[in-house]
Coordinates of C-alpha atoms in Angstrom, one line a residue:
L1 CA 40.6 77.6 121.7
T2 CA 37.9 80.3 121.9
V3 CA 39.6 82.4 119.3
E4 CA 39.8 79.4 116.9
L5 CA 36.2 78.6 117.4
G6 CA 35.0 82.1 117.4
I7 CA 33.1 81.6 120.6
E8 CA 33.1 84.0 123.6
L9 CA 32.9 81.9 126.8
S10 CA 31.4 83.2 130.0
A11 CA 33.6 80.9 132.0
F12 CA 36.7 78.8 131.3
V13 CA 37.5 76.8 134.4
L14 CA 40.6 74.7 135.0
F15 CA 40.8 72.1 137.8
S16 CA 44.1 71.1 139.4
S17 CA 45.4 70.5 143.0
M18 CA 47.1 72.5 145.7
S19 CA 50.3 70.5 145.1
G20 CA 51.1 73.1 142.4
T21 CA 50.4 76.0 144.7
I22 CA 52.0 75.1 148.1
G23 CA 53.4 71.6 147.4
A24 CA 52.5 68.2 148.6
A25 CA 54.6 65.2 149.7
G26 CA 55.4 62.9 146.8
Q27 CA 53.7 65.1 144.2
G28 CA 56.6 67.0 142.6
N29 CA 55.9 65.8 139.0
Y30 CA 52.2 66.2 139.5
A31 CA 52.7 69.8 140.8
A32 CA 54.4 70.9 137.6
A33 CA 51.4 70.1 135.5
N34 CA 49.1 71.7 138.0
A35 CA 51.1 74.9 138.0
Y36 CA 50.9 75.0 134.2
L37 CA 47.1 75.3 134.4
D38 CA 47.5 78.4 136.7
A39 CA 49.9 79.9 134.1
L40 CA 47.4 79.2 131.3
A41 CA 44.7 81.0 133.2
E42 CA 46.9 84.0 133.7
Q43 CA 47.8 84.0 130.0
R44 CA 44.1 83.9 129.0
R45 CA 43.2 86.7 131.3
A46 CA 46.0 88.8 130.0
A47 CA 44.6 88.3 126.5
G48 CA 41.1 89.4 127.7
L49 CA 39.6 85.9 127.8
A50 CA 37.7 84.2 130.5
A51 CA 39.7 81.8 132.7
T52 CA 39.7 80.6 136.3
S53 CA 42.1 78.0 137.7
L54 CA 41.0 76.2 140.8
A55 CA 43.6 74.3 142.8
W56 CA 41.8 71.9 145.1
G57 CA 42.7 70.3 148.4
P58 CA 41.5 66.8 149.0
W59 CA 37.8 66.1 148.8
A60 CA 35.9 63.8 151.0
E61 CA 33.5 61.2 149.7
G62 CA 35.7 60.0 146.8
G63 CA 38.6 60.9 144.6
M64 CA 42.3 60.4 145.4
A65 CA 41.7 61.1 149.1
A66 CA 39.4 58.0 149.3
D67 CA 42.6 55.9 149.9
D68 CA 42.8 55.3 153.6
A69 CA 46.5 55.6 153.9
L70 CA 46.6 58.8 151.8
E71 CA 43.8 60.3 153.8
A72 CA 45.5 59.5 157.1
R73 CA 48.7 61.1 155.9
M74 CA 46.8 64.3 154.8
R75 CA 45.1 64.5 158.1
R76 CA 48.5 64.3 159.9
D77 CA 49.8 67.0 157.6
G78 CA 46.9 69.3 158.6
V79 CA 44.9 69.0 155.3
P80 CA 41.9 66.8 156.0
P81 CA 39.5 66.0 153.1
M82 CA 36.9 68.8 152.8
D83 CA 33.1 68.5 152.7
A84 CA 31.9 68.2 149.1
Q85 CA 29.0 70.7 149.5
R86 CA 31.3 73.3 150.9
A87 CA 33.8 72.7 148.1
I88 CA 31.0 73.2 145.5
R89 CA 29.9 76.5 147.2
A90 CA 33.6 77.7 147.0
L91 CA 33.6 76.8 143.3
R92 CA 30.5 79.0 142.6
Q93 CA 32.1 81.8 144.7
A94 CA 35.4 81.7 142.8
V95 CA 33.9 81.7 139.4
G96 CA 31.4 84.4 140.2
A97 CA 34.1 86.7 141.6
Q98 CA 36.1 86.3 138.4
D99 CA 39.3 85.3 140.3
V100 CA 42.1 84.0 138.2
A101 CA 43.9 81.4 140.3
V102 CA 42.3 80.2 143.6
T103 CA 43.3 77.5 146.0
V104 CA 40.4 75.8 147.9
A105 CA 41.3 73.5 150.8
D106 CA 40.4 72.8 154.4
V107 CA 43.6 73.5 156.4
E108 CA 44.3 73.0 160.1
W109 CA 46.9 75.8 160.2
E110 CA 48.7 75.0 163.4
R111 CA 49.3 71.4 162.4
Y112 CA 50.0 72.3 158.7
L113 CA 52.5 75.0 159.6
S114 CA 54.5 72.6 161.8
H115 CA 55.0 70.3 158.8
H116 CA 55.4 72.9 156.2
T117 CA 58.1 74.9 158.1
A118 CA 59.9 71.9 159.6
V119 CA 63.0 72.4 157.5
R120 CA 62.9 76.2 156.8
P121 CA 60.6 79.1 157.6
S122 CA 58.1 80.3 155.0
A123 CA 56.4 83.7 154.5
L124 CA 53.9 82.2 152.0
F125 CA 51.0 82.4 154.4
G126 CA 52.0 85.5 156.2
E127 CA 49.0 87.6 155.2
L128 CA 46.4 85.1 156.6
S129 CA 44.9 86.2 159.9
D130 CA 44.8 82.6 161.3
V131 CA 48.5 82.2 160.6
R132 CA 49.4 85.6 162.1
E133 CA 47.7 84.6 165.3
I134 CA 49.5 81.3 165.5
R135 CA 52.9 82.9 164.9
S136 CA 52.2 85.7 167.4
A137 CA 51.5 83.0 170.0
Q138 CA 54.7 81.1 169.0
S139 CA 56.7 84.4 169.2
A140 CA 55.4 85.1 172.7
S141 CA 56.3 81.5 173.8
G142 CA 59.8 81.9 172.3
A143 CA 60.4 85.2 174.1
H144 CA 59.3 83.6 177.4
G145 CA 61.7 80.7 176.8
Q146 CA 64.5 83.1 175.9
A147 CA 64.0 84.9 179.2
H148 CA 64.6 81.5 180.9
A149 CA 67.7 81.0 178.7
D150 CA 69.0 84.4 179.7
A151 CA 68.7 83.4 183.3
G152 CA 71.1 80.5 182.7
R153 CA 68.9 77.7 181.4
P154 CA 70.1 76.2 178.1
L155 CA 67.5 76.1 175.4
T156 CA 69.2 74.2 172.5
L157 CA 69.0 70.4 172.5
S158 CA 72.8 70.1 172.5
G159 CA 73.0 72.5 175.4
R160 CA 70.5 70.5 177.4
L161 CA 72.3 67.3 176.7
A162 CA 75.7 68.7 177.7
V163 CA 74.6 69.0 181.4
L164 CA 73.1 65.5 181.5
A165 CA 74.6 62.2 182.5
P166 CA 75.0 59.6 179.7
A167 CA 72.0 57.6 180.7
E168 CA 69.8 60.7 180.8
Q169 CA 71.1 61.8 177.4
E170 CA 70.0 58.4 176.1
R171 CA 66.5 58.7 177.6
E172 CA 66.0 62.3 176.3
L173 CA 67.1 61.5 172.8
L174 CA 65.1 58.2 172.7
D175 CA 62.0 60.0 173.8
L176 CA 62.6 62.7 171.2
V177 CA 62.9 60.2 168.4
R178 CA 59.9 58.1 169.5
T179 CA 57.8 61.2 169.9
H180 CA 58.5 62.3 166.3
V181 CA 58.1 58.8 165.0
A182 CA 54.7 58.6 166.6
A183 CA 53.7 62.0 165.2
V184 CA 54.8 61.1 161.6
L185 CA 52.9 57.8 161.7
G186 CA 49.8 59.2 163.4
H187 CA 50.1 57.4 166.8
G188 CA 48.8 58.9 170.0
G189 CA 52.2 59.1 171.7
A190 CA 55.7 57.9 172.0
E191 CA 54.6 54.8 174.1
A192 CA 53.2 53.3 170.9
V193 CA 56.7 53.1 169.3
G194 CA 59.0 50.3 170.5
A195 CA 62.6 51.4 171.0
E196 CA 64.0 48.3 169.2
R197 CA 61.2 47.9 166.7
A198 CA 62.4 48.4 163.1
F199 CA 61.0 51.4 161.3
K200 CA 60.2 49.2 158.4
E201 CA 57.9 47.1 160.6
L202 CA 56.3 50.3 161.9
G203 CA 55.2 51.2 158.3
F204 CA 57.7 53.8 157.2
D205 CA 57.9 54.5 153.5
S206 CA 60.1 57.0 151.5
L207 CA 57.8 59.9 152.3
T208 CA 57.4 59.3 156.0
A209 CA 61.2 58.7 156.1
V210 CA 61.9 62.1 154.7
E211 CA 59.3 63.7 157.0
L212 CA 60.9 62.2 160.1
R213 CA 64.3 63.3 158.8
N214 CA 62.9 66.9 158.4
R215 CA 61.3 66.9 161.9
L216 CA 64.5 65.6 163.6
G217 CA 66.6 68.0 161.6
A218 CA 64.6 70.9 162.9
A219 CA 64.6 69.6 166.5
T220 CA 68.3 69.0 166.6
E221 CA 69.6 71.7 164.2
L222 CA 71.6 69.0 162.5
R223 CA 72.0 68.4 158.8
L224 CA 70.7 64.8 158.6
P225 CA 70.9 62.4 155.6
V226 CA 67.7 61.4 153.7
T227 CA 68.7 57.8 154.3
L228 CA 68.4 58.3 158.1
V229 CA 65.8 55.6 158.9
Y230 CA 67.6 53.1 156.7
D231 CA 71.0 53.7 158.1
Y232 CA 69.7 53.6 161.7
P233 CA 66.6 51.4 161.5
T234 CA 65.3 51.5 165.0
S235 CA 64.5 54.4 167.4
A236 CA 67.3 53.2 169.8
A237 CA 69.9 53.1 167.0
L238 CA 68.7 56.5 165.7
A239 CA 68.9 58.1 169.2
E240 CA 72.4 56.8 169.6
Y241 CA 73.4 58.3 166.3
L242 CA 72.0 61.7 167.3
R243 CA 73.9 61.5 170.5
V244 CA 77.1 61.0 168.7
E245 CA 76.4 64.0 166.4
L246 CA 75.3 66.2 169.3
V247 CA 77.6 65.2 172.1
G248 CA 80.5 63.6 170.4
S249 CA 80.6 60.3 172.3
V250 CA 79.2 56.8 171.7
S251 CA 78.2 54.1 174.1
V252 CA 80.1 50.7 173.6
S253 CA 79.4 47.9 176.1
G254 CA 78.2 50.4 178.7
A255 CA 81.2 52.7 178.4
L256 CA 81.1 56.2 176.9
L257 CA 83.9 56.6 174.3
P258 CA 84.8 59.7 172.3
V259 CA 84.1 59.7 168.6
A260 CA 87.0 59.8 166.2
S261 CA 87.5 63.2 164.4
A262 CA 89.8 64.2 161.5
V263 CA 93.4 64.9 162.5
D264 CA 96.5 66.0 160.7
G265 CA 100.1 64.8 161.0
D266 CA 101.1 61.2 161.5
P267 CA 99.8 60.0 164.9
I268 CA 99.2 56.4 163.8
A269 CA 100.5 53.4 165.7
I270 CA 100.6 49.7 165.0
V271 CA 99.5 48.3 168.3
A272 CA 99.2 44.5 167.5
M273 CA 99.9 41.9 164.8
S274 CA 98.8 38.4 164.1
C275 CA 99.8 36.1 161.2
R276 CA 100.1 32.7 159.5
F277 CA 102.9 32.0 157.1
P278 CA 104.6 29.0 155.5
G279 CA 107.3 27.3 157.5
G280 CA 105.1 26.7 160.5
V281 CA 104.7 30.4 161.3
R282 CA 101.6 31.0 163.5
T283 CA 102.7 34.0 165.5
P284 CA 104.8 37.2 165.0
E285 CA 107.4 35.6 167.2
D286 CA 107.6 32.6 164.9
L287 CA 108.0 34.9 161.9
W288 CA 110.8 36.7 163.6
R289 CA 112.6 33.5 164.4
L290 CA 112.2 32.2 160.8
L291 CA 113.7 35.4 159.4
A292 CA 116.5 35.6 162.0
Q293 CA 117.5 32.0 161.4
G294 CA 117.2 32.2 157.6
T295 CA 114.8 29.2 157.5
D296 CA 113.6 28.0 154.1
A297 CA 109.8 28.0 154.2
V298 CA 109.3 26.6 150.7
A299 CA 108.0 23.0 150.6
E300 CA 106.5 20.4 148.3
F301 CA 102.9 20.8 147.1
P302 CA 100.4 20.0 150.0
A303 CA 98.9 16.6 150.1
D304 CA 95.7 17.6 151.9
R305 CA 94.0 19.7 149.3
G306 CA 92.8 17.0 146.9
W307 CA 95.3 17.9 144.2
N308 CA 96.3 15.0 141.9
L309 CA 100.0 15.5 142.5
D310 CA 101.1 12.7 140.2
R311 CA 99.4 14.2 137.2
L312 CA 100.1 17.8 138.2
Y313 CA 103.8 17.7 137.7
S314 CA 105.6 17.6 134.3
P315 CA 109.1 18.9 133.5
D316 CA 107.8 19.9 130.1
P317 CA 106.7 23.6 130.3
D318 CA 104.4 23.1 127.3
Q319 CA 102.5 20.2 128.8
A320 CA 98.9 21.5 129.3
G321 CA 97.4 21.2 132.8
T322 CA 100.7 20.7 134.5
S323 CA 103.3 22.6 136.5
Y324 CA 107.0 22.2 136.0
T325 CA 107.7 23.0 139.7
R326 CA 106.6 20.9 142.6
E327 CA 107.3 23.4 145.4
G328 CA 106.0 26.6 146.8
G329 CA 105.2 28.5 150.1
F330 CA 102.1 26.8 151.6
L331 CA 100.2 27.2 154.8
A332 CA 99.9 24.1 156.9
G333 CA 96.4 23.3 158.1
A334 CA 94.7 25.8 155.9
A335 CA 91.5 23.8 156.1
E336 CA 91.4 23.8 159.9
F337 CA 88.8 26.2 161.4
D338 CA 86.9 26.4 164.7
A339 CA 83.5 27.3 163.3
D340 CA 81.7 27.0 166.6
F341 CA 83.9 29.6 168.2
F342 CA 82.7 32.2 165.7
G343 CA 79.0 31.1 165.8
I344 CA 79.2 29.6 162.3
S345 CA 77.5 26.4 161.3
P346 CA 79.7 23.6 159.9
R347 CA 77.7 23.7 156.6
E348 CA 78.4 27.5 156.2
A349 CA 82.0 27.0 157.2
L350 CA 82.4 24.4 154.5
A351 CA 81.1 26.9 151.9
M352 CA 83.5 29.7 153.1
D353 CA 86.7 30.4 151.3
P354 CA 89.6 29.4 153.7
Q355 CA 90.8 33.0 153.3
Q356 CA 87.7 34.2 155.1
R357 CA 88.2 31.7 157.9
L358 CA 91.9 32.7 158.3
L359 CA 90.9 36.4 158.4
L360 CA 88.5 35.8 161.3
E361 CA 91.1 33.9 163.3
T362 CA 93.8 36.5 162.8
A363 CA 91.5 39.4 163.4
W364 CA 90.5 37.9 166.8
E365 CA 94.1 37.2 167.6
A366 CA 95.2 40.8 166.7
F367 CA 92.7 42.1 169.3
E368 CA 93.9 39.6 171.9
R369 CA 97.5 40.6 171.4
A370 CA 96.4 44.3 171.9
G371 CA 94.8 43.3 175.2
I372 CA 91.3 43.9 173.8
D373 CA 88.4 41.6 174.3
A374 CA 87.0 41.4 170.8
G375 CA 83.6 40.7 172.2
T376 CA 83.4 44.2 173.7
L377 CA 83.8 45.9 170.3
R378 CA 80.4 45.2 169.0
G379 CA 78.9 48.5 167.8
S380 CA 82.2 50.3 167.8
Q381 CA 83.5 52.3 164.8
A382 CA 86.4 50.0 164.1
G383 CA 87.2 49.5 160.4
V384 CA 88.4 46.5 158.4
F385 CA 90.7 46.9 155.4
I386 CA 91.7 43.6 153.6
G387 CA 93.9 43.0 150.6
T388 CA 93.2 40.0 148.4
N389 CA 94.8 38.4 145.4
G390 CA 91.9 36.5 144.1
Q391 CA 89.6 33.7 145.1
D392 CA 89.5 30.2 143.6
Y393 CA 87.7 28.2 146.2
L394 CA 84.4 28.6 144.4
S395 CA 85.5 26.2 141.7
L396 CA 85.7 23.4 144.3
V397 CA 82.5 24.3 146.1
A398 CA 80.6 24.4 142.9
R399 CA 81.2 20.6 142.5
E400 CA 79.8 19.9 145.9
Q401 CA 76.9 22.3 146.4
D402 CA 74.5 19.8 147.9
G403 CA 73.4 21.3 151.2
L404 CA 75.5 24.4 150.8
E405 CA 72.9 26.6 149.0
G406 CA 72.6 30.0 150.6
H407 CA 76.2 30.2 151.8
V408 CA 78.2 29.8 148.6
G409 CA 77.7 33.4 147.4
T410 CA 78.8 35.1 150.6
G411 CA 81.4 32.5 151.3
N412 CA 83.3 33.2 148.1
A413 CA 82.8 36.9 147.3
G414 CA 85.8 39.1 147.6
S415 CA 83.7 42.0 149.0
V416 CA 82.6 39.8 151.9
M417 CA 86.2 39.1 153.0
S418 CA 86.3 42.3 155.0
G419 CA 82.5 42.4 155.6
R420 CA 82.6 38.9 157.2
V421 CA 85.1 40.2 159.9
S422 CA 83.0 43.3 160.5
Y423 CA 79.7 41.3 160.7
V424 CA 80.9 38.5 163.0
L425 CA 82.7 40.9 165.4
G426 CA 79.9 43.6 165.1
L427 CA 82.3 46.4 163.9
E428 CA 80.5 49.3 162.3
G429 CA 83.4 51.2 160.8
P430 CA 84.4 51.0 157.1
A431 CA 84.7 47.5 155.6
V432 CA 86.8 47.5 152.4
T433 CA 88.3 44.7 150.3
V434 CA 90.9 45.7 147.8
D435 CA 92.6 43.7 145.0
T436 CA 95.7 45.4 143.5
A437 CA 97.5 42.0 143.1
C438 CA 100.9 41.9 144.9
S439 CA 100.4 45.3 146.6
S440 CA 96.9 44.6 148.0
S441 CA 97.8 44.4 151.6
L442 CA 100.0 47.5 151.4
V443 CA 97.1 49.5 149.8
A444 CA 94.8 48.1 152.5
L445 CA 97.1 49.5 155.2
H446 CA 97.4 52.8 153.4
W447 CA 93.6 53.2 153.2
A448 CA 93.2 52.2 156.9
V449 CA 95.7 54.9 157.9
Q450 CA 93.8 57.5 155.7
A451 CA 90.5 56.5 157.3
L452 CA 91.9 56.9 160.8
R453 CA 93.3 60.4 159.9
Q454 CA 90.0 61.5 158.5
G455 CA 88.0 60.3 161.5
E456 CA 86.1 57.6 159.6
C457 CA 87.0 55.1 162.3
D458 CA 88.8 55.1 165.7
M459 CA 90.8 51.9 165.1
A460 CA 91.3 49.6 162.1
L461 CA 92.3 46.1 161.2
A462 CA 94.5 46.1 158.1
G463 CA 96.0 43.1 156.4
G464 CA 96.0 40.7 153.5
V465 CA 95.5 37.0 152.8
T466 CA 96.3 34.4 150.1
V467 CA 95.4 30.8 150.1
M468 CA 95.5 28.7 146.9
S469 CA 92.7 26.2 146.9
T470 CA 93.6 25.0 143.5
P471 CA 96.9 24.7 141.6
E472 CA 95.7 26.9 138.8
N473 CA 98.3 29.7 139.5
F474 CA 101.1 27.2 139.0
I475 CA 99.6 25.8 135.8
D476 CA 99.1 29.3 134.4
F477 CA 102.5 30.6 135.2
S478 CA 104.1 27.4 133.9
R479 CA 102.6 28.1 130.5
Q480 CA 104.1 31.6 130.7
R481 CA 107.4 30.1 131.8
G482 CA 107.3 32.5 134.7
L483 CA 108.1 30.1 137.5
A484 CA 111.4 29.2 139.1
E485 CA 111.8 25.4 138.7
D486 CA 112.5 25.0 142.4
G487 CA 109.7 27.3 143.5
R488 CA 112.0 29.9 144.9
I489 CA 112.1 33.5 143.6
K490 CA 115.3 34.5 141.8
A491 CA 116.7 37.8 140.7
F492 CA 116.0 38.2 137.0
A493 CA 119.1 37.3 135.2
A494 CA 120.1 35.0 132.3
G495 CA 119.6 31.4 133.3
A496 CA 118.2 32.1 136.8
D497 CA 114.9 33.8 136.3
G498 CA 111.5 33.0 137.7
T499 CA 109.1 33.7 140.5
G500 CA 107.5 31.5 143.1
W501 CA 104.0 31.3 144.6
G502 CA 103.3 31.5 148.4
E503 CA 100.5 31.8 150.8
G504 CA 99.9 33.6 154.1
V505 CA 97.7 35.9 156.1
G506 CA 98.8 38.9 158.2
M507 CA 96.8 41.3 160.2
L508 CA 97.8 44.6 161.8
L509 CA 95.7 46.5 164.4
V510 CA 96.3 50.3 163.9
E511 CA 95.1 53.2 166.0
R512 CA 95.2 57.0 165.9
L513 CA 97.2 58.4 168.8
S514 CA 95.5 61.2 170.7

C-alpha cells in the first residue's frame, strides 16, 4: 500500500486477537485470519517498511468480552478482560519500541496453564518468569508425591481405585467428575453439581463439553470421546463409565460385574430360547413336538385380522387384488398383548406393529428360560439383534390415526424393533435391526456372535419376526405366480412349483463363555 501511494508511514499498526497467537476455544477460523496479520507485519518489516501487529486479549468496558457468558468463560480460563487504560499504555509502548508482533493480555498464569496444558504439555511460555516459578512449584510438589509413591502409596487414579471397595470407587469418581464439572462451569465447588442432574440442564455447550473431556482425560489418563457428556449425560453416569474404563467392572442392580472384552475362538453358547410359530407353537417344547410328530401347521387365512376373505380369494392368477391360495402359516392370537405388563399404554400398544409386541414377549421369556430376572438387567451391556422381513402394519394404522399421534412413527419403524426391546428392558448394549429378507434372523445371530467375540456386549438376544398384518404378500406373489396353490412349499419341479408364506418369532439368548 505505501509503495503504491508513494508514502512513507511512521507506523502501520494491525489489530487482531490472541486467538491467532496462543489459541482460544471456539476461535479456530478466527485465529487463521489473525495469524495472517502477524505474517503481513513480518513481510512488511522484511521489506524495510513500518509494521506492528498487536494481538489483543479481551478488553473490559465493551467489545466481544462484554457478553456476560463469554466473559465468565474467559475468566475461568485465566484470561480476564483487561483495563482499557492499561491496554492503551501497552499499545503506545509496543508501537514506540518498534516491535513486529506483540500479544497484550491480562493472564492469570496458574489458572491459564491448567487449562492450556490439560491435554498435553506446552513449552510455549517457558521463558516467562511467572510461568517458570509456577512450574518449579509444581515440580517440587510432584517430587514430594513421588517420594510417597516410592514408599508404597499409589499415585495414579487407577492405582488408587484398585485398592478401594466398589462403593468407595463410586464416591471417588463421582467426586472427581463433579469437581471438574464445577470448575468448567465456574461453580464454587462440587456440591453445586447434582449427581443425577443432566449436563444439558447445567448449561453445557460444545465448548464446555470438550473442556470437561480434556480435564477428565488428563486426570484419568484415558483417551475419552468428544461426545462424552452426550453419551453419559449426568455426573453419575459419567462416573460409572470412568469406573468401567479404569477398573474393568460395572455395577448392575448393586452387583459388580466384569466388563466384556474381546476374545478369540468360539466360546459362544445358546443358553435359552423362546418362540411363537404356526400350529399352536408357543414354546420350544411345542416346536419340538410339532417337528417330531410331523404336524401340518399350514391353515386357512385368519378370520381375526379384518381381511375380506370372500373378495381376497380367486382361482384366477391374473385377477387383480386377489390371491389364488387360501392357506398359509399364521400365528394364532397375533393381536394379543399384555401392554400393562411392559408399562405401555393401550393407545401406544394399538399403534405398535404386532411384531414389536411379540419381540417384547419372547425377549422376556428368553431371559426367564435362562433363569434371569429381566428386571435386573437394566443398565447392563446386553445387546439386541433382530431380523425383520418388512412391516405392513402402518397401512392399517394410517386409516385409524385418531388418538394415536406420537406413537405411530416409533410403533412402525424397523429400526425401533430392536430398540424397543432395549429401551423397555433398559439394555445398553448394541441394538440392531437387519433386513436381508429370508436370511434376516440368521444374519442377526451372526452379528450377535461377532459382537460378543469383540467385547461389544456380554450377552445378546438374537432372533427374527414376521407377522403379516395385510394379505399384500399373497396378492403380490399371486401376480408373479410364485405361490403354491395349497400354501405349502414345494421343490421346484414341473407342475409342482411354488412357495408359501408363514409367520413366526424366535429369540435366542447367547452368551460368551469365560
